[in-house]
Amino acid sequence: MVHALADVDVDELAAFLNTARFAWWTPLSYAFLHANWTHLAINGVMLAAFGAPVARRLGSMRFLGFFAVTAIAGALAHLATHPFDLEPVVGASAAISGAMAAIARFAFAPGEALGERWDGRARDESEGRRPQTLAQTLSDRRAMVFLMSWLLVNLLYGLVPQAPGGAGVIAWEAHIGGFMAGLLLFGWFDPKKGVARR
């Protein structure tokens, strides 16, 4: 997610987006806009890498809902830290960050690709596997290395905020908002959360 290009008339665009007719959808619609082709390509690759496993687990409709909630959480986090900033913010990075956090909730769980087997037996793909609870995720050393590495990289964006390709300033606060929403709310979207193991 980045602030839009500098050559955009910010006052004119802000006036257009803040009309009563359009204001309600901007906390979501910004995620579908990108500053340039480089920005779109980077987010496309990241969405393919991190969104695909989450979409396979949640299913299409739940994933779209999850994407929307994490994008909106990112917009709200950016708004909370920049309440008077009229410069437009664009990009799907907050929702992609939410997908990265969601992966931490299930990829490190026993029986998953990065987790250990529950009982040493070969995994039956028809068995539902519960994600780790938030407490389990936070006590899993591998998950915490992933979470802390992600957080450190995004805090570094605050120190060096220029996006690659001249797309503008990285709105790293929105990344953190989407990530936190993904980490905390993943269980609400996961259809396997209540499936018991044999």
N, CA, C and O of each residue as an XYZ file, in Angstrom:
792
protein
N       0.847     -1.156      0.000
C       0.000      0.000      0.000
C       0.895      1.222      0.000
O       1.857      1.296      0.765
N       0.584      2.166     -0.845
C       1.380      3.379     -0.929
C       0.471      4.580     -1.054
O      -0.699      4.467     -1.419
N       1.036      5.731     -0.744
C       0.350      6.969     -1.056
C       0.387      7.118     -2.566
O       1.365      6.726     -3.201
N      -0.645      7.669     -3.140
C      -0.740      7.773     -4.590
C       0.347      8.670     -5.158
O       1.026      9.389     -4.425
N       0.499      8.619     -6.467
C       1.532      9.393     -7.148
C       1.404     10.880     -6.870
O       0.305     11.402     -6.681
N       2.548     11.551     -6.850
C       2.578     12.971     -6.528
C       1.923     13.835     -7.595
O       1.471     14.938     -7.287
N       1.853     13.364     -8.865
C       1.298     14.209     -9.918
C      -0.235     14.205     -9.945
O      -0.838     14.877    -10.781
N      -0.864     13.459     -9.044
C      -2.316     13.474     -8.929
C      -2.727     14.731     -8.174
O      -2.094     15.090     -7.181
N      -3.790     15.411     -8.637
C      -4.300     16.580     -7.929
C      -5.005     16.080     -6.670
O      -6.170     15.684     -6.715
N      -4.289     16.104     -5.556
C      -4.770     15.521     -4.307
C      -6.059     16.180     -3.842
O      -6.979     15.485     -3.412
N      -6.148     17.498     -3.916
C      -7.342     18.193     -3.452
C      -8.561     17.797     -4.272
O      -9.641     17.582     -3.720
N      -8.395     17.700     -5.569
C      -9.514     17.334     -6.444
C      -9.948     15.892     -6.195
O     -11.144     15.610     -6.120
N      -8.981     14.974     -6.065
C      -9.309     13.580     -5.818
C      -9.945     13.406     -4.443
O     -10.908     12.652     -4.305
N      -9.426     14.089     -3.424
C     -10.001     13.988     -2.081
C     -11.429     14.516     -2.063
O     -12.293     13.930     -1.411
N     -11.687     15.606     -2.764
C     -13.042     16.150     -2.824
C     -13.983     15.169     -3.498
O     -15.124     15.004     -3.068
N     -13.508     14.513     -4.561
C     -14.330     13.530     -5.265
C     -14.647     12.327     -4.375
O     -15.793     11.884     -4.305
N     -13.614     11.799     -3.691
C     -13.799     10.600     -2.877
C     -14.549     10.869     -1.581
O     -15.139      9.948     -1.016
N     -14.541     12.090     -1.101
C     -15.195     12.396      0.165
C     -16.636     12.862      0.019
O     -17.256     13.245      1.011
N     -17.172     12.839     -1.165
C     -18.586     13.166     -1.310
C     -19.395     12.060     -0.657
O     -18.932     10.922     -0.579
N     -20.569     12.366     -0.197
C     -21.408     11.390      0.502
C     -21.676     10.165     -0.370
O     -21.816      9.054      0.140
N     -21.747     10.370     -1.680
C     -22.050      9.275     -2.590
C     -20.927      8.241     -2.644
O     -21.206      7.066     -2.887
N     -19.674      8.628     -2.429
C     -18.556      7.713     -2.581
C     -17.839      7.384     -1.280
O     -17.081      6.415     -1.248
N     -18.036      8.122     -0.233
C     -17.227      7.977      0.980
C     -17.342      6.601      1.618
O     -16.358      6.121      2.180
N     -18.480      5.952      1.560
C     -18.659      4.695      2.282
C     -17.810      3.556      1.732
O     -17.445      2.663      2.497
N     -17.483      3.544      0.459
C     -16.763      2.407     -0.092
C     -15.257      2.615     -0.184
O     -14.540      1.670     -0.513
N     -14.757      3.796      0.090
C     -13.311      4.030     -0.050
C     -12.450      3.223      0.920
O     -11.313      2.916      0.560
N     -12.908      2.853      2.135
C     -12.057      2.013      2.980
C     -11.816      0.613      2.411
O     -10.969     -0.124      2.915
N     -12.556      0.245      1.365
C     -12.336     -1.028      0.694
C     -11.819     -0.837     -0.728
O     -10.925     -1.560     -1.168
N     -12.372      0.121     -1.439
C     -12.031      0.260     -2.861
C     -10.575      0.657     -3.093
O     -10.024      0.361     -4.154
N      -9.940      1.320     -2.123
C      -8.537      1.706     -2.290
C      -7.656      0.484     -2.534
O      -6.619      0.589     -3.189
N      -8.066     -0.683     -2.007
C      -7.270     -1.901     -2.128
C      -7.217     -2.411     -3.569
O      -6.349     -3.218     -3.901
N      -8.119     -1.959     -4.418
C      -8.146     -2.417     -5.805
C      -7.459     -1.431     -6.748
O      -7.375     -1.682     -7.951
N      -6.974     -0.325     -6.218
C      -6.259      0.678     -7.002
C      -4.773      0.572     -6.700
O      -4.386      0.240     -5.579
N      -3.932      0.854     -7.703
C      -2.490      0.804     -7.491
C      -1.837      2.001     -8.151
O      -2.351      2.552     -9.124
N      -0.700      2.394     -7.608
C      -0.027      3.614     -8.051
C       0.583      3.480     -9.439
O       0.596      4.446    -10.203
N       1.092      2.291     -9.778
C       1.695      2.073    -11.092
C       1.804      0.571    -11.336
O       1.391     -0.234    -10.501
N       2.361      0.204    -12.481
C       2.457     -1.214    -12.841
C       3.391     -1.977    -11.911
O       3.151     -3.149    -11.623
N       4.439     -1.335    -11.445
C       5.356     -1.999    -10.518
C       4.637     -2.344     -9.217
O       4.767     -3.452     -8.698
N       3.894     -1.401     -8.711
C       3.110     -1.614     -7.486
C       2.128     -2.755     -7.678
O       2.001     -3.616     -6.808
N       1.437     -2.771     -8.798
C       0.472     -3.833     -9.093
C       1.163     -5.189     -9.208
O       0.661     -6.188     -8.694
N       2.314     -5.227     -9.882
C       3.037     -6.490    -10.060
C       3.526     -7.046     -8.726
O       3.395     -8.241     -8.463
N       4.089     -6.179     -7.884
C       4.573     -6.638     -6.572
C       3.414     -7.181     -5.746
O       3.524     -8.253     -5.151
N       2.310     -6.453     -5.707
C       1.160     -6.934     -4.940
C       0.553     -8.189     -5.555
O       0.049     -9.047     -4.830
N       0.592     -8.309     -6.867
C       0.080     -9.514     -7.519
C       0.875    -10.755     -7.136
O       0.305    -11.808     -6.852
N       2.193    -10.619     -7.133
C       3.058    -11.749     -6.750
C       2.836    -12.095     -5.280
O       2.730    -13.269     -4.926
N       2.767    -11.081     -4.432
C       2.564    -11.326     -3.001
C       1.191    -11.955     -2.731
O       1.064    -12.833     -1.878
N       0.178    -11.506     -3.455
C      -1.153    -12.086     -3.274
C      -1.176    -13.542     -3.728
O      -1.797    -14.383     -3.079
N      -0.502    -13.844     -4.838
C      -0.431    -15.228     -5.299
C       0.276    -16.111     -4.278
O      -0.162    -17.230     -4.008
N       1.367    -15.608     -3.712
C       2.148    -16.401     -2.764
C       1.446    -16.604     -1.431
O       1.438    -17.712     -0.893
N       0.857    -15.539     -0.895
C       0.287    -15.619      0.451
C      -1.229    -15.724      0.464
O      -1.801    -16.280      1.402
N      -1.879    -15.206     -0.548
C      -3.334    -15.283     -0.595
C      -3.842    -16.646     -1.020
O      -4.884    -17.095     -0.543
N      -3.110    -17.321     -1.925
C      -3.572    -18.611     -2.444
C      -3.751    -19.670     -1.353
O      -4.785    -20.339     -1.341
N      -2.786    -19.857     -0.429
C      -3.014    -20.862      0.619
C      -4.204    -20.521      1.521
O      -4.935    -21.408      1.961
N      -4.384    -19.238      1.786
C      -5.518    -18.823      2.628
C      -6.829    -19.033      1.877
O      -7.812    -19.494      2.458
N      -6.846    -18.694      0.583
C      -8.054    -18.887     -0.220
C      -8.400    -20.367     -0.336
O      -9.576    -20.727     -0.291
N      -7.390    -21.237     -0.485
C      -7.660    -22.682     -0.549
C      -8.272    -23.168      0.753
O      -9.159    -24.021      0.747
N      -7.809    -22.638      1.848
C      -8.319    -23.086      3.145
C      -9.717    -22.538      3.423
O     -10.588    -23.266      3.900
N      -9.929    -21.261      3.126
C     -11.203    -20.620      3.463
C     -12.290    -20.851      2.428
O     -13.473    -20.861      2.770
N     -11.920    -21.035      1.186
C     -12.894    -21.057      0.104
C     -13.068    -19.640     -0.436
O     -12.713    -18.664      0.226
N     -13.611    -19.540     -1.632
C     -13.671    -18.248     -2.328
C     -14.434    -17.178     -1.573
O     -13.920    -16.077     -1.378
N     -15.641    -17.476     -1.146
C     -16.477    -16.446     -0.524
C     -15.923    -16.007      0.826
O     -15.902    -14.815      1.131
N     -15.481    -16.953      1.628
C     -14.895    -16.582      2.926
C     -13.613    -15.781      2.726
O     -13.335    -14.842      3.471
N     -12.825    -16.165      1.700
C     -11.595    -15.425      1.440
C     -11.903    -13.994      1.018
O     -11.223    -13.066      1.457
N     -12.909    -13.800      0.181
C     -13.277    -12.435     -0.221
C     -13.706    -11.611      0.990
O     -13.353    -10.437      1.100
N     -14.465    -12.224      1.897
C     -14.849    -11.531      3.126
C     -13.634    -11.199      3.982
O     -13.527    -10.097      4.521
N     -12.717    -12.160      4.104
C     -11.483    -11.958      4.868
C     -10.652    -10.841      4.245
O     -10.144     -9.972      4.954
N     -10.514    -10.864      2.925
C      -9.781     -9.826      2.199
C     -10.384     -8.457      2.488
O      -9.660     -7.501      2.765
N     -11.716     -8.363      2.423
C     -12.395     -7.084      2.654
C     -12.164     -6.586      4.074
O     -11.864     -5.410      4.277
N     -12.301     -7.466      5.053
C     -12.142     -7.063      6.456
C     -10.712     -6.589      6.733
O     -10.515     -5.584      7.415
N      -9.723     -7.302      6.211
C      -8.338     -6.902      6.467
C      -7.977     -5.619      5.705
O      -7.194     -4.808      6.199
N      -8.537     -5.437      4.521
C      -8.307     -4.181      3.787
C      -8.903     -3.004      4.553
O      -8.271     -1.956      4.681
N     -10.115     -3.180      5.057
C     -10.760     -2.118      5.822
C      -9.996     -1.842      7.120
O      -9.846     -0.688      7.520
N      -9.517     -2.900      7.773
C      -8.712     -2.711      8.992
C      -7.447     -1.910      8.688
O      -7.033     -1.071      9.488
N      -6.839     -2.168      7.539
C      -5.669     -1.401      7.141
C      -6.002      0.063      6.920
O      -5.251      0.945      7.334
N      -7.136      0.323      6.262
C      -7.562      1.709      6.032
C      -7.822      2.418      7.358
O      -7.453      3.580      7.530
N      -8.454      1.720      8.286
C      -8.749      2.323      9.590
C      -7.474      2.595     10.390
O      -7.381      3.609     11.082
N      -6.485      1.686     10.297
C      -5.217      1.908     10.989
C      -4.498      3.120     10.410
O      -3.920      3.920     11.146
N      -4.538      3.249      9.089
C      -3.897      4.412      8.468
C      -4.633      5.689      8.859
O      -4.007      6.707      9.155
N      -5.945      5.631      8.857
C      -6.741      6.802      9.251
C      -6.465      7.188     10.703
O      -6.374      8.373     11.025
N      -6.333      6.192     11.580
C      -6.075      6.478     12.999
C      -4.724      7.155     13.195
O      -4.578      7.979     14.098
N      -3.739      6.826     12.372
C      -2.407      7.409     12.527
C      -2.201      8.670     11.685
O      -1.254      9.423     11.910
N      -3.088      8.896     10.718
C      -3.006     10.084      9.853
C      -4.414     10.672      9.665
O      -4.907     10.713      8.537
N      -5.061     11.120     10.726
C      -6.470     11.522     10.623
C      -6.729     12.727      9.723
O      -7.845     12.888      9.231
N      -5.748     13.559      9.501
C      -5.973     14.774      8.713
C      -5.248     14.733      7.366
O      -5.179     15.744      6.667
N      -4.713     13.579      7.007
C      -3.990     13.431      5.742
C      -4.998     13.249      4.608
O      -5.816     12.330      4.634
N      -4.930     14.128      3.619
C      -5.847     14.041      2.481
C      -5.227     13.347      1.275
O      -5.894     13.162      0.258
N      -3.960     12.963      1.378
C      -3.324     12.284      0.264
C      -3.915     10.880      0.116
O      -3.991     10.141      1.097
N      -4.329     10.505     -1.086
C      -4.939      9.174     -1.287
C      -3.954      8.046     -0.998
O      -2.750      8.184     -1.215
N      -4.479      6.940     -0.512
C      -3.710      5.741     -0.237
C      -4.285      4.646     -1.121
O      -5.503      4.489     -1.205
N      -3.410      3.883     -1.786
C      -3.877      2.827     -2.687
C      -3.056      1.561     -2.482
O      -1.920      1.613     -2.012
N      -3.642      0.430     -2.839
C      -2.929     -0.837     -2.841
C      -3.569     -1.898     -1.973
O      -4.306     -1.598     -1.033
N      -3.277     -3.143     -2.305
C      -3.856     -4.293     -1.607
C      -2.964     -4.814     -0.494
O      -3.228     -5.887      0.048
N      -1.923     -4.088     -0.143
C      -0.941     -4.592      0.817
C      -1.510     -4.877      2.199
O      -1.049     -5.803      2.866
N      -2.484     -4.118      2.643
C      -3.061     -4.385      3.971
C      -3.756     -5.741      3.982
O      -3.608     -6.506      4.935
N      -4.511     -6.040      2.933
C      -5.191     -7.334      2.852
C      -4.183     -8.472      2.664
O      -4.364     -9.556      3.219
N      -3.135     -8.233      1.894
C      -2.093     -9.247      1.723
C      -1.381     -9.483      3.052
O      -1.028    -10.617      3.376
N      -1.172     -8.428      3.812
C      -0.585     -8.572      5.146
C      -1.496     -9.403      6.046
O      -1.018    -10.200      6.853
N      -2.803     -9.218      5.906
C      -3.746    -10.042      6.656
C      -3.614    -11.508      6.299
O      -3.708    -12.371      7.171
N      -3.396    -11.800      5.012
C      -3.206    -13.191      4.578
C      -1.915    -13.770      5.153
O      -1.866    -14.942      5.528
N      -0.876    -12.949      5.221
C       0.386    -13.413      5.817
C       0.180    -13.801      7.279
O       0.707    -14.815      7.737
N      -0.582    -13.000      8.002
C      -0.855    -13.310      9.408
C      -1.705    -14.570      9.529
O      -1.493    -15.383     10.429
N      -2.664    -14.731      8.623
C      -3.520    -15.919      8.650
C      -2.695    -17.186      8.467
O      -2.946    -18.201      9.116
N      -1.714    -17.118      7.584
C      -0.855    -18.281      7.353
C      -0.152    -18.695      8.641
O       0.020    -19.887      8.896
N       0.252    -17.731      9.448
C       0.910    -18.049     10.714
C      -0.017    -18.801     11.655
O       0.448    -19.543     12.521
N      -1.326    -18.619     11.496
C      -2.291    -19.290     12.371
C      -2.493    -20.757     11.999
O      -2.906    -21.549     12.846
N      -2.204    -21.144     10.725
C      -2.435    -22.545     10.383
C      -1.226    -23.271      9.800
O      -1.166    -24.496      9.906
N      -0.284    -22.600      9.205
C       0.839    -23.298      8.563
C       1.761    -23.970      9.571
O       2.379    -24.989      9.260
N       1.862    -23.413     10.775
C       2.746    -23.976     11.783
C       2.029    -24.959     12.708
O       2.647    -25.522     13.611
N       0.726    -25.167     12.487
C      -0.047    -26.084     13.321
C       0.384    -27.528     13.054
O       0.759    -27.861     11.930
N       0.335    -28.380     14.069
C       0.660    -29.795     13.854
C      -0.209    -30.375     12.742
O      -1.417    -30.141     12.700
N       0.415    -31.132     11.847
C      -0.309    -31.740     10.734
C      -0.286    -30.907      9.474
O      -0.711    -31.386      8.422
N       0.189    -29.689      9.538
C       0.269    -28.835      8.342
C       1.657    -28.928      7.735
O       2.548    -29.571      8.290
N       1.832    -28.282      6.596
C       3.083    -28.399      5.839
C       4.307    -28.012      6.656
O       5.335    -28.683      6.567
N       4.226    -26.953      7.447
C       5.373    -26.517      8.244
C       5.330    -27.036      9.674
O       6.289    -26.880     10.429
N       4.202    -27.659     10.045
C       4.048    -28.163     11.404
C       4.471    -29.615     11.517
O       4.765    -30.267     10.515
N       4.498    -30.112     12.734
C       4.830    -31.507     12.973
C       3.555    -32.326     12.894
O       2.456    -31.804     13.080
N       3.713    -33.622     12.615
C       2.561    -34.526     12.592
C       1.979    -34.621     14.002
O       2.696    -34.529     14.998
N       0.668    -34.807     14.056
C       0.010    -34.933     15.355
C       0.476    -36.192     16.080
O       0.780    -36.156     17.273
N       0.530    -37.304     15.349
C       0.838    -38.575     16.004
C       1.823    -39.422     15.206
O       1.986    -40.607     15.498
N       2.471    -38.853     14.223
C       3.441    -39.586     13.444
C       2.869    -40.347     12.265
O       3.623    -40.808     11.408
N       1.529    -40.493     12.198
C       0.912    -41.203     11.071
C       0.907    -40.319      9.834
O       1.055    -39.100      9.928
N       0.735    -40.944      8.673
C       0.572    -40.177      7.436
C      -0.721    -39.387      7.553
O      -1.709    -39.870      8.106
N      -0.707    -38.185      7.036
C      -1.857    -37.302      7.148
C      -2.949    -37.734      6.186
O      -2.681    -37.981      5.010
N      -4.169    -37.825      6.674
C      -5.344    -38.104      5.851
C      -5.877    -36.758      5.390
O      -6.344    -35.962      6.205
N      -5.813    -36.498      4.091
C      -6.206    -35.188      3.580
C      -7.681    -34.878      3.815
O      -8.074    -33.713      3.756
N      -8.512    -35.897      4.083
C      -9.929    -35.634      4.334
C     -10.172    -35.131      5.753
O     -11.239    -34.597      6.055
N      -9.184    -35.302      6.616
C      -9.345    -34.825      7.989
C      -9.219    -33.317      8.043
O      -8.319    -32.739      7.434
N     -10.121    -32.678      8.774
C     -10.001    -31.241      8.976
C      -8.950    -30.961     10.029
O      -8.854    -31.692     11.015
N      -8.176    -29.939      9.843
C      -7.147    -29.573     10.802
C      -7.459    -28.191     11.340
O      -7.622    -27.235     10.582
N      -7.538    -28.103     12.621
C      -7.829    -26.818     13.244
C      -6.611    -25.913     13.174
O      -5.474    -26.380     13.225
N      -6.859    -24.611     13.057
C      -5.726    -23.695     13.147
C      -5.284    -23.618     14.599
O      -6.013    -24.019     15.506
N      -4.100    -23.107     14.801
C      -3.666    -22.873     16.164
C      -4.511    -21.739     16.738
O      -4.930    -20.832     16.020
N      -4.748    -21.808     18.032
C      -5.373    -20.664     18.682
C      -4.356    -19.527     18.672
O      -3.179    -19.735     18.375
N      -4.815    -18.343     18.993
C      -3.889    -17.209     19.033
C      -2.802    -17.459     20.072
O      -1.634    -17.152     19.832
N      -3.174    -18.014     21.222
C      -2.187    -18.307     22.267
C      -1.168    -19.343     21.789
O       0.023    -19.212     22.070
N      -1.627    -20.371     21.068
C      -0.702    -21.375     20.542
C       0.242    -20.762     19.508
O       1.435    -21.065     19.481
N      -0.314    -19.894     18.657
C       0.515    -19.238     17.643
C       1.593    -18.395     18.309
O       2.752    -18.420     17.896
N       1.210    -17.649     19.340
C       2.160    -16.768     20.020
C       3.182    -17.533     20.861
O       4.217    -16.978     21.229
N       2.901    -18.803     21.166
C       3.869    -19.599     21.927
C       4.685    -20.527     21.019
O       5.581    -21.223     21.497
N       4.386    -20.543     19.730
C       5.131    -21.352     18.761
C       6.349    -20.547     18.306
O       6.206    -19.473     17.721
N       7.531    -21.062     18.574
C       8.768    -20.333     18.264
C       8.883    -19.998     16.780
O       9.272    -18.884     16.430
N       8.553    -20.943     15.906
C       8.668    -20.690     14.463
C       7.679    -19.625     14.011
O       8.018    -18.756     13.207
N       6.470    -19.694     14.523
C       5.465    -18.688     14.168
C       5.897    -17.309     14.667
O       5.719    -16.307     13.974
N       6.463    -17.266     15.871
C       6.905    -15.980     16.412
C       8.072    -15.393     15.629
O       8.155    -14.175     15.469
N       8.974    -16.237     15.139
C      10.068    -15.737     14.292
C       9.471    -15.114     13.034
O       9.889    -14.035     12.614
N       8.498    -15.791     12.435
C       7.833    -15.258     11.246
C       7.136    -13.932     11.567
O       7.314    -12.949     10.848
N       6.347    -13.903     12.641
C       5.596    -12.699     13.003
C       6.524    -11.528     13.322
O       6.289    -10.407     12.871
N       7.569    -11.785     14.091
C       8.484    -10.708     14.476
C       9.298    -10.220     13.275
O       9.578     -9.027     13.162
N       9.677    -11.127     12.385
C      10.405    -10.713     11.175
C       9.519     -9.823     10.311
O       9.967     -8.801      9.792
N       8.262    -10.220     10.164
C       7.333     -9.416      9.367
C       7.167     -8.030      9.988
O       7.211     -7.019      9.288
N       6.978     -7.992     11.303
C       6.789     -6.717     11.995
C       8.030     -5.829     11.858
O       7.906     -4.628     11.621
N       9.210     -6.404     12.003
C      10.449     -5.633     11.875
C      10.585     -5.032     10.475
O      10.927     -3.857     10.336
N      10.321     -5.823      9.448
C      10.400     -5.311      8.070
C       9.447     -4.137      7.888
O       9.809     -3.136      7.270
N       8.249     -4.247      8.413
C       7.281     -3.166      8.235
C       7.601     -1.942      9.074
O       7.285     -0.824      8.668
N       8.213     -2.121     10.225
C       8.664     -0.965     10.995
C       9.813     -0.261     10.280
O       9.953      0.958     10.377
N      10.634     -1.023      9.565
C      11.710     -0.413      8.774
C      11.135      0.441      7.643
O      11.751      1.425      7.235
N       9.953      0.067      7.136
C       9.292      0.900      6.128
C       9.009      2.295      6.675
O       9.004      3.272      5.926
N       8.776      2.385      7.978
C       8.561      3.690      8.590
C       9.812      4.550      8.585
O       9.729      5.777      8.525
N      10.986      3.898      8.647
C      12.254      4.631      8.625
C      12.692      4.981      7.201
O      13.283      6.035      6.965
N      12.395      4.083      6.254
C      12.734      4.294      4.840
C      11.450      4.103      4.045
O      11.249      3.049      3.441
N      10.579      5.108      4.037
C       9.220      4.912      3.531
C       9.037      4.952      2.015
O       7.923      4.729      1.541
N      10.078      5.225      1.241
C       9.899      5.342     -0.210
C       9.676      3.967     -0.837
O      10.477      3.055     -0.633
N       8.596      3.817     -1.595
C       8.277      2.557     -2.254
C       9.179      2.356     -3.463
O       9.617      3.332     -4.071
N       9.469      1.086     -3.828
C      10.261      0.841     -5.026
C       9.504      1.267     -6.279
O       8.275      1.219     -6.315
N      10.230      1.676     -7.288
C       9.588      2.072     -8.536
C       9.016      3.469     -8.508
O       8.277      3.843     -9.419
N       9.333      4.261     -7.485
C       8.840      5.632     -7.420
C       7.342      5.744     -7.239
O       6.739      6.729     -7.666
N       6.729      4.746     -6.609
C       5.273      4.740     -6.454
C       4.791      5.679     -5.371
O       3.599      5.985     -5.323
N       5.650      6.139     -4.516
C       5.246      7.030     -3.437
C       5.733      6.508     -2.103
O       6.647      5.685     -2.041
N       5.121      6.989     -1.039
C       5.488      6.613      0.326
C       4.682      5.388      0.737
O       3.478      5.317      0.487
N       5.344      4.430      1.366
C       4.659      3.212      1.815
C       3.830      3.537      3.051
O       4.339      4.109      4.015
N       2.570      3.177      3.021
C       1.661      3.373      4.158
C       1.772      2.150      5.075
O       0.852      1.336      5.154
N       2.894      2.035      5.757
C       3.202      0.852      6.556
C       2.241      0.657      7.720
O       2.061     -0.468      8.187
N       1.630      1.720      8.188
C       0.663      1.593      9.277
C      -0.541      0.752      8.839
O      -1.110      0.004      9.635
N      -0.915      0.883      7.578
C      -2.025      0.087      7.047
C      -1.632     -1.378      6.960
O      -2.466     -2.254      7.192
N      -0.379     -1.659      6.630
C       0.094     -3.044      6.618
C      -0.110     -3.666      8.002
O      -0.599     -4.788      8.128
N       0.272     -2.918      9.027
C       0.157     -3.435     10.392
C      -1.312     -3.630     10.773
O      -1.657     -4.617     11.422
N      -2.177     -2.697     10.374
C      -3.610     -2.855     10.649
C      -4.192     -4.091     10.000
O      -4.948     -4.826     10.635
N      -3.851     -4.333      8.741
C      -4.338     -5.531      8.052
C      -3.776     -6.799      8.657
O      -4.480     -7.800      8.788
N      -2.501     -6.754      9.028
C      -1.842     -7.917      9.629
C      -2.486     -8.277     10.962
O      -2.782     -9.444     11.219
N      -2.699     -7.280     11.804
C      -3.309     -7.545     13.111
C      -4.720     -8.094     12.957
O      -5.119     -9.006     13.681
N      -5.478     -7.535     12.005
C      -6.838     -8.051     11.765
C      -6.784     -9.498     11.298
O      -7.578    -10.325     11.746
N      -5.851     -9.810     10.399
C      -5.717    -11.187      9.929
C      -5.341    -12.145     11.039
O      -5.873    -13.253     11.120
N      -4.424    -11.721     11.894
C      -3.977    -12.565     12.998
C      -5.100    -12.805     14.001
O      -5.303    -13.932     14.452
N      -5.827    -11.752     14.347
C      -6.866    -11.848     15.381
C      -8.170    -12.436     14.872
O      -8.867    -13.114     15.627
N      -8.523    -12.197     13.604
C      -9.852    -12.563     13.107
C      -9.883    -13.797     12.220
O     -10.958    -14.215     11.789
N      -8.734    -14.386     11.939
C      -8.701    -15.541     11.044
C      -9.657    -16.643     11.483
O     -10.351    -17.229     10.652
N      -9.697    -16.925     12.770
C     -10.546    -18.001     13.284
C     -12.023    -17.826     12.966
O     -12.740    -18.818     12.835
N     -12.493    -16.598     12.839
C     -13.894    -16.354     12.513
C     -14.227    -16.788     11.091
O     -15.369    -17.145     10.802
N     -13.249    -16.759     10.213
C     -13.466    -17.099      8.811
C     -13.144    -18.552      8.497
O     -13.596    -19.077      7.480
N     -12.374    -19.205      9.351
C     -11.885    -20.550      9.058
C     -12.985    -21.595      9.213
O     -13.510    -21.774     10.312
N     -13.344    -22.288      8.129
C     -14.396    -23.297      8.244
C     -13.950    -24.529      9.011
O     -14.794    -25.330      9.413
N     -12.652    -24.708      9.227
C     -12.148    -25.886      9.912
C     -11.917    -25.650     11.390
O     -11.370    -26.509     12.082
N     -12.334    -24.480     11.882
C     -12.009    -24.149     13.271
C     -12.644    -25.074     14.285
O     -12.090    -25.268     15.367
N     -13.802    -25.656     13.966
C     -14.462    -26.518     14.937
C     -14.374    -27.981     14.607
O     -15.034    -28.783     15.268
N     -13.586    -28.383     13.608
C     -13.506    -29.776     13.196
C     -12.621    -30.530     14.161
O     -11.474    -30.147     14.388
N     -13.144    -31.590     14.725
C     -12.377    -32.363     15.695
C     -11.467    -33.349     14.972
O     -11.781    -33.787     13.865
N     -10.359    -33.694     15.579
C      -9.440    -34.681     15.027
C      -9.851    -36.057     15.502
O     -10.468    -36.192     16.559
N      -9.517    -37.078     14.734
C      -9.832    -38.447     15.129
C      -8.908    -38.901     16.232
O      -9.017    -40.033     16.703
